[in-house]
């Protein structure tokens, strides 16, 4: 069935290093992907999105890479800071016909060591 | 501008009681979503409203769960005869909901429900 999953449930990095969070998706019909950041006690916050007609998109300190061949999505965070510590979720748009609906992965917890 | 707001922020209720959770979406957003997030878990889709169309209720876990939306504004999620397994954070999100295009969803802070 359709699913969005993550390769690594937890990730610990040193402050200043680059972080890479990976995500696998199973539905080749998905054409929109988002990364969210969720800090403790808060709702998910949009980081960056990408549509399937692109394979790379950059934001401020973040880059999302999309490999449609192997159905893989990654989030790269440059010069990771303590404030980046959070749970990161990838999501894909649902193919169920409910336009706009998203299916979320289980999340990866990023811990940044000072 | 104002984001998505939810109330109450925390709710403690006794098993068997009914609860009502409220969501105020961003003004002008036609799409509204409810999710459930258990401790340490991902987001579980519950229900989706898009304009005046019939809602997508495919994620509601049982008939104890229901939701309503007044036009393109406030939504309420009702859980009847609450069970301890209902304890979770309930998140609401809204998006512009333009037909045929997927957009990011803007999330509220959530309501933490504890059933004792």
mmCIF file of C-alpha atoms in Angstrom:
data_model
loop_
_atom_site.group_PDB
_atom_site.id
_atom_site.type_symbol
_atom_site.label_atom_id
_atom_site.label_comp_id
_atom_site.label_asym_id
_atom_site.label_seq_id
_atom_site.Cartn_x
_atom_site.Cartn_y
_atom_site.Cartn_z
ATOM 1 C CA UNK A 1 0.000 0.000 0.000
ATOM 2 C CA UNK A 2 0.971 3.626 -0.028
ATOM 3 C CA UNK A 3 3.437 4.676 2.608
ATOM 4 C CA UNK A 4 6.000 7.253 3.457
ATOM 5 C CA UNK A 5 8.824 6.066 5.677
ATOM 6 C CA UNK A 6 12.172 7.150 6.978
ATOM 7 C CA UNK A 7 15.484 5.322 6.885
ATOM 8 C CA UNK A 8 16.734 6.695 10.224
ATOM 9 C CA UNK A 9 14.494 7.252 13.230
ATOM 10 C CA UNK A 10 17.139 9.274 15.133
ATOM 11 C CA UNK A 11 20.074 11.369 14.054
ATOM 12 C CA UNK A 12 22.687 13.002 16.236
ATOM 13 C CA UNK A 13 25.047 15.569 14.741
ATOM 14 C CA UNK A 14 27.668 17.982 15.975
ATOM 15 C CA UNK A 15 26.848 21.674 15.849
ATOM 16 C CA UNK A 16 28.193 23.122 12.618
ATOM 17 C CA UNK A 17 28.091 19.852 10.717
ATOM 18 C CA UNK A 18 25.691 19.190 7.872
ATOM 19 C CA UNK A 19 22.668 16.967 8.494
ATOM 20 C CA UNK A 20 20.956 14.690 6.017
ATOM 21 C CA UNK A 21 17.545 13.231 6.764
ATOM 22 C CA UNK A 22 16.206 10.623 4.384
ATOM 23 C CA UNK A 23 12.727 9.538 3.401
ATOM 24 C CA UNK A 24 11.381 6.825 1.131
ATOM 25 C CA UNK A 25 7.997 7.024 -0.501
ATOM 26 C CA UNK A 26 6.150 4.229 -2.217
ATOM 27 C CA UNK A 27 3.638 5.910 -4.501
ATOM 28 C CA UNK A 28 5.112 6.855 -7.857
ATOM 29 C CA UNK A 29 1.999 8.955 -8.568
ATOM 30 C CA UNK A 30 2.810 11.403 -5.764
ATOM 31 C CA UNK A 31 3.773 14.742 -7.238
ATOM 32 C CA UNK A 32 4.229 16.987 -4.230
ATOM 33 C CA UNK A 33 6.465 16.553 -1.201
ATOM 34 C CA UNK A 34 7.010 18.594 1.932
ATOM 35 C CA UNK A 35 9.389 18.608 4.855
ATOM 36 C CA UNK A 36 8.082 19.745 8.218
ATOM 37 C CA UNK A 37 9.905 20.493 11.455
ATOM 38 C CA UNK A 38 8.170 19.872 14.743
ATOM 39 C CA UNK A 39 9.588 21.186 17.975
ATOM 40 C CA UNK A 40 8.461 19.785 21.283
ATOM 41 C CA UNK A 41 4.953 20.897 22.193
ATOM 42 C CA UNK A 42 4.329 22.665 18.901
ATOM 43 C CA UNK A 43 2.592 21.926 15.638
ATOM 44 C CA UNK A 44 4.606 21.011 12.538
ATOM 45 C CA UNK A 45 6.203 23.947 10.793
ATOM 46 C CA UNK A 46 6.780 24.079 7.037
ATOM 47 C CA UNK A 47 10.415 23.955 5.987
ATOM 48 C CA UNK A 48 10.499 23.409 2.259
ATOM 49 C CA UNK A 49 8.528 21.718 -0.482
ATOM 50 C CA UNK A 50 9.222 20.320 -3.920
ATOM 51 C CA UNK A 51 7.102 19.246 -6.843
ATOM 52 C CA UNK A 52 7.871 16.218 -8.946
ATOM 53 C CA UNK A 53 8.959 18.263 -11.947
ATOM 54 C CA UNK A 54 12.053 19.250 -9.963
ATOM 55 C CA UNK A 55 14.874 17.213 -8.440
ATOM 56 C CA UNK A 56 16.383 19.855 -6.183
ATOM 57 C CA UNK A 57 15.214 22.913 -4.356
ATOM 58 C CA UNK A 58 17.126 25.158 -2.004
ATOM 59 C CA UNK A 59 16.048 27.348 0.843
ATOM 60 C CA UNK A 60 17.888 29.102 3.607
ATOM 61 C CA UNK A 61 20.399 26.509 4.878
ATOM 62 C CA UNK A 62 18.142 23.698 3.647
ATOM 63 C CA UNK A 63 18.067 21.722 0.447
ATOM 64 C CA UNK A 64 15.555 19.092 -0.597
ATOM 65 C CA UNK A 65 16.542 16.465 -3.127
ATOM 66 C CA UNK A 66 14.034 14.296 -4.945
ATOM 67 C CA UNK A 67 15.017 11.099 -6.743
ATOM 68 C CA UNK A 68 11.930 9.819 -8.506
ATOM 69 C CA UNK A 69 13.754 6.824 -9.926
ATOM 70 C CA UNK A 70 14.224 5.266 -6.500
ATOM 71 C CA UNK A 71 11.387 7.190 -4.818
ATOM 72 C CA UNK A 72 13.653 8.867 -2.331
ATOM 73 C CA UNK A 73 13.515 12.272 -0.705
ATOM 74 C CA UNK A 74 16.148 13.892 1.451
ATOM 75 C CA UNK A 75 16.516 17.036 3.511
ATOM 76 C CA UNK A 76 19.939 18.544 3.908
ATOM 77 C CA UNK A 77 20.585 21.099 6.621
ATOM 78 C CA UNK A 78 23.805 23.043 6.333
ATOM 79 C CA UNK A 79 25.790 24.134 9.387
ATOM 80 C CA UNK A 80 23.350 22.531 11.807
ATOM 81 C CA UNK A 81 22.526 24.641 14.845
ATOM 82 C CA UNK A 82 21.080 23.737 18.261
ATOM 83 C CA UNK A 83 17.817 25.358 17.171
ATOM 84 C CA UNK A 84 17.508 22.734 14.466
ATOM 85 C CA UNK A 85 16.925 20.062 17.098
ATOM 86 C CA UNK A 86 13.427 18.752 16.426
ATOM 87 C CA UNK A 87 11.521 15.938 14.762
ATOM 88 C CA UNK A 88 11.454 16.175 10.988
ATOM 89 C CA UNK A 89 8.624 14.712 8.933
ATOM 90 C CA UNK A 90 8.434 14.186 5.229
ATOM 91 C CA UNK A 91 5.018 14.083 3.581
ATOM 92 C CA UNK A 92 3.642 13.334 0.147
ATOM 93 C CA UNK A 93 0.324 14.280 -1.345
ATOM 94 C CA UNK A 94 -2.238 11.557 -1.094
ATOM 95 C CA UNK A 95 -3.156 9.654 -4.241
ATOM 96 C CA UNK A 96 -6.562 8.798 -2.783
ATOM 97 C CA UNK A 97 -8.229 11.544 -4.722
ATOM 98 C CA UNK A 98 -8.582 13.931 -1.806
ATOM 99 C CA UNK A 99 -6.676 16.761 -3.346
ATOM 100 C CA UNK A 100 -4.428 18.499 -0.904
ATOM 101 C CA UNK A 101 -4.322 15.645 1.568
ATOM 102 C CA UNK A 102 -0.877 14.653 2.793
ATOM 103 C CA UNK A 103 0.528 11.375 4.055
ATOM 104 C CA UNK A 104 3.201 11.815 6.694
ATOM 105 C CA UNK A 105 6.153 9.641 7.516
ATOM 106 C CA UNK A 106 6.928 8.595 11.073
ATOM 107 C CA UNK A 107 9.554 11.272 11.617
ATOM 108 C CA UNK A 108 13.256 11.518 12.404
ATOM 109 C CA UNK A 109 14.471 13.086 15.603
ATOM 110 C CA UNK A 110 17.464 15.332 15.034
ATOM 111 C CA UNK A 111 19.657 16.080 18.042
ATOM 112 C CA UNK A 112 22.388 18.670 17.724
ATOM 113 C CA UNK A 113 25.324 18.362 20.101
ATOM 114 C CA UNK A 114 27.045 21.624 21.082
ATOM 115 C CA UNK B 1 -1.355 37.613 9.808
ATOM 116 C CA UNK B 2 -2.968 35.212 12.245
ATOM 117 C CA UNK B 3 -2.160 31.564 11.906
ATOM 118 C CA UNK B 4 -4.263 28.517 12.659
ATOM 119 C CA UNK B 5 -5.545 28.556 16.213
ATOM 120 C CA UNK B 6 -6.913 25.707 18.277
ATOM 121 C CA UNK B 7 -8.713 25.511 21.576
ATOM 122 C CA UNK B 8 -8.399 24.351 24.209
ATOM 123 C CA UNK B 9 -4.659 23.865 24.278
ATOM 124 C CA UNK B 10 -5.039 21.110 26.862
ATOM 125 C CA UNK B 11 -8.036 19.001 27.802
ATOM 126 C CA UNK B 12 -8.250 16.394 30.524
ATOM 127 C CA UNK B 13 -11.421 14.343 30.558
ATOM 128 C CA UNK B 14 -12.754 11.236 32.185
ATOM 129 C CA UNK B 15 -13.263 8.063 30.219
ATOM 130 C CA UNK B 16 -16.734 7.971 28.729
ATOM 131 C CA UNK B 17 -17.194 11.730 28.498
ATOM 132 C CA UNK B 18 -17.630 13.615 25.225
ATOM 133 C CA UNK B 19 -15.136 16.290 24.151
ATOM 134 C CA UNK B 20 -15.228 18.995 21.519
ATOM 135 C CA UNK B 21 -12.095 20.479 20.011
ATOM 136 C CA UNK B 22 -12.098 23.684 18.015
ATOM 137 C CA UNK B 23 -10.026 24.897 15.079
ATOM 138 C CA UNK B 24 -9.925 28.361 13.525
ATOM 139 C CA UNK B 25 -8.174 28.156 10.151
ATOM 140 C CA UNK B 26 -6.332 30.916 8.377
ATOM 141 C CA UNK B 27 -8.797 33.322 6.806
ATOM 142 C CA UNK B 28 -9.423 32.485 3.157
ATOM 143 C CA UNK B 29 -8.167 28.921 3.366
ATOM 144 C CA UNK B 30 -10.775 26.636 1.900
ATOM 145 C CA UNK B 31 -9.156 23.367 2.952
ATOM 146 C CA UNK B 32 -9.054 22.185 6.566
ATOM 147 C CA UNK B 33 -7.583 19.003 8.009
ATOM 148 C CA UNK B 34 -7.601 17.201 11.320
ATOM 149 C CA UNK B 35 -4.802 14.867 12.403
ATOM 150 C CA UNK B 36 -4.082 12.828 15.481
ATOM 151 C CA UNK B 37 -0.573 12.479 16.855
ATOM 152 C CA UNK B 38 0.133 9.985 19.586
ATOM 153 C CA UNK B 39 3.175 10.508 21.780
ATOM 154 C CA UNK B 40 6.363 10.008 19.786
ATOM 155 C CA UNK B 41 4.464 9.083 16.644
ATOM 156 C CA UNK B 42 3.741 10.588 13.252
ATOM 157 C CA UNK B 43 0.578 12.319 12.101
ATOM 158 C CA UNK B 44 -2.508 10.224 11.502
ATOM 159 C CA UNK B 45 -5.005 11.752 9.070
ATOM 160 C CA UNK B 46 -8.549 11.970 10.394
ATOM 161 C CA UNK B 47 -10.719 14.134 8.162
ATOM 162 C CA UNK B 48 -10.449 16.712 5.376
ATOM 163 C CA UNK B 49 -12.823 19.525 4.398
ATOM 164 C CA UNK B 50 -12.598 21.292 1.050
ATOM 165 C CA UNK B 51 -14.974 24.171 0.469
ATOM 166 C CA UNK B 52 -18.563 22.992 0.181
ATOM 167 C CA UNK B 53 -17.645 19.490 -0.941
ATOM 168 C CA UNK B 54 -18.500 16.447 1.149
ATOM 169 C CA UNK B 55 -15.666 15.898 3.662
ATOM 170 C CA UNK B 56 -13.234 13.033 3.327
ATOM 171 C CA UNK B 57 -13.894 11.087 6.521
ATOM 172 C CA UNK B 58 -11.816 8.083 5.570
ATOM 173 C CA UNK B 59 -9.356 8.567 8.430
ATOM 174 C CA UNK B 60 -11.815 8.668 11.307
ATOM 175 C CA UNK B 61 -10.972 5.661 13.510
ATOM 176 C CA UNK B 62 -14.498 4.941 14.726
ATOM 177 C CA UNK B 63 -18.036 6.291 14.732
ATOM 178 C CA UNK B 64 -17.257 7.992 18.046
ATOM 179 C CA UNK B 65 -15.347 10.583 16.039
ATOM 180 C CA UNK B 66 -17.086 13.264 14.013
ATOM 181 C CA UNK B 67 -16.260 16.700 12.705
ATOM 182 C CA UNK B 68 -18.120 19.651 11.319
ATOM 183 C CA UNK B 69 -17.138 22.805 9.548
ATOM 184 C CA UNK B 70 -19.188 25.955 9.171
ATOM 185 C CA UNK B 71 -18.675 27.209 5.646
ATOM 186 C CA UNK B 72 -14.994 27.944 5.219
ATOM 187 C CA UNK B 73 -14.348 28.884 8.810
ATOM 188 C CA UNK B 74 -14.388 27.206 12.181
ATOM 189 C CA UNK B 75 -14.297 23.449 12.542
ATOM 190 C CA UNK B 76 -15.060 21.287 15.549
ATOM 191 C CA UNK B 77 -13.875 17.742 16.143
ATOM 192 C CA UNK B 78 -16.086 15.793 18.534
ATOM 193 C CA UNK B 79 -15.101 12.597 20.274
ATOM 194 C CA UNK B 80 -17.938 10.809 22.017
ATOM 195 C CA UNK B 81 -17.549 8.371 24.888
ATOM 196 C CA UNK B 82 -13.821 8.989 25.089
ATOM 197 C CA UNK B 83 -11.453 6.088 25.682
ATOM 198 C CA UNK B 84 -7.927 6.148 27.076
ATOM 199 C CA UNK B 85 -6.637 5.232 23.613
ATOM 200 C CA UNK B 86 -7.956 8.599 22.397
ATOM 201 C CA UNK B 87 -5.270 10.376 24.401
ATOM 202 C CA UNK B 88 -3.132 12.244 21.894
ATOM 203 C CA UNK B 89 -2.455 15.650 20.419
ATOM 204 C CA UNK B 90 -5.081 16.643 17.878
ATOM 205 C CA UNK B 91 -3.695 18.906 15.191
ATOM 206 C CA UNK B 92 -5.618 21.064 12.781
ATOM 207 C CA UNK B 93 -4.199 22.453 9.548
ATOM 208 C CA UNK B 94 -5.479 24.612 6.733
ATOM 209 C CA UNK B 95 -4.339 25.360 3.223
ATOM 210 C CA UNK B 96 -5.462 27.530 0.306
ATOM 211 C CA UNK B 97 -7.004 24.425 -1.237
ATOM 212 C CA UNK B 98 -6.978 25.575 -4.846
ATOM 213 C CA UNK B 99 -8.465 22.852 -7.019
ATOM 214 C CA UNK B 100 -6.025 20.463 -8.614
ATOM 215 C CA UNK B 101 -2.953 21.738 -6.812
ATOM 216 C CA UNK B 102 -1.390 20.412 -3.643
ATOM 217 C CA UNK B 103 -0.180 23.024 -1.188
ATOM 218 C CA UNK B 104 1.586 23.138 2.095
ATOM 219 C CA UNK B 105 -0.594 22.861 5.116
ATOM 220 C CA UNK B 106 -0.327 25.351 7.940
ATOM 221 C CA UNK B 107 -0.665 23.754 11.337
ATOM 222 C CA UNK B 108 -2.093 24.987 14.581
ATOM 223 C CA UNK B 109 -0.417 24.300 17.938
ATOM 224 C CA UNK B 110 -2.688 21.356 18.660
ATOM 225 C CA UNK B 111 -4.924 20.301 21.513
ATOM 226 C CA UNK B 112 -3.428 17.820 23.933
ATOM 227 C CA UNK B 113 -6.199 15.454 25.039
ATOM 228 C CA UNK B 114 -5.716 13.253 28.071
ATOM 229 C CA UNK B 115 -8.377 10.700 28.928
ATOM 230 C CA UNK B 116 -8.155 9.432 32.503
#
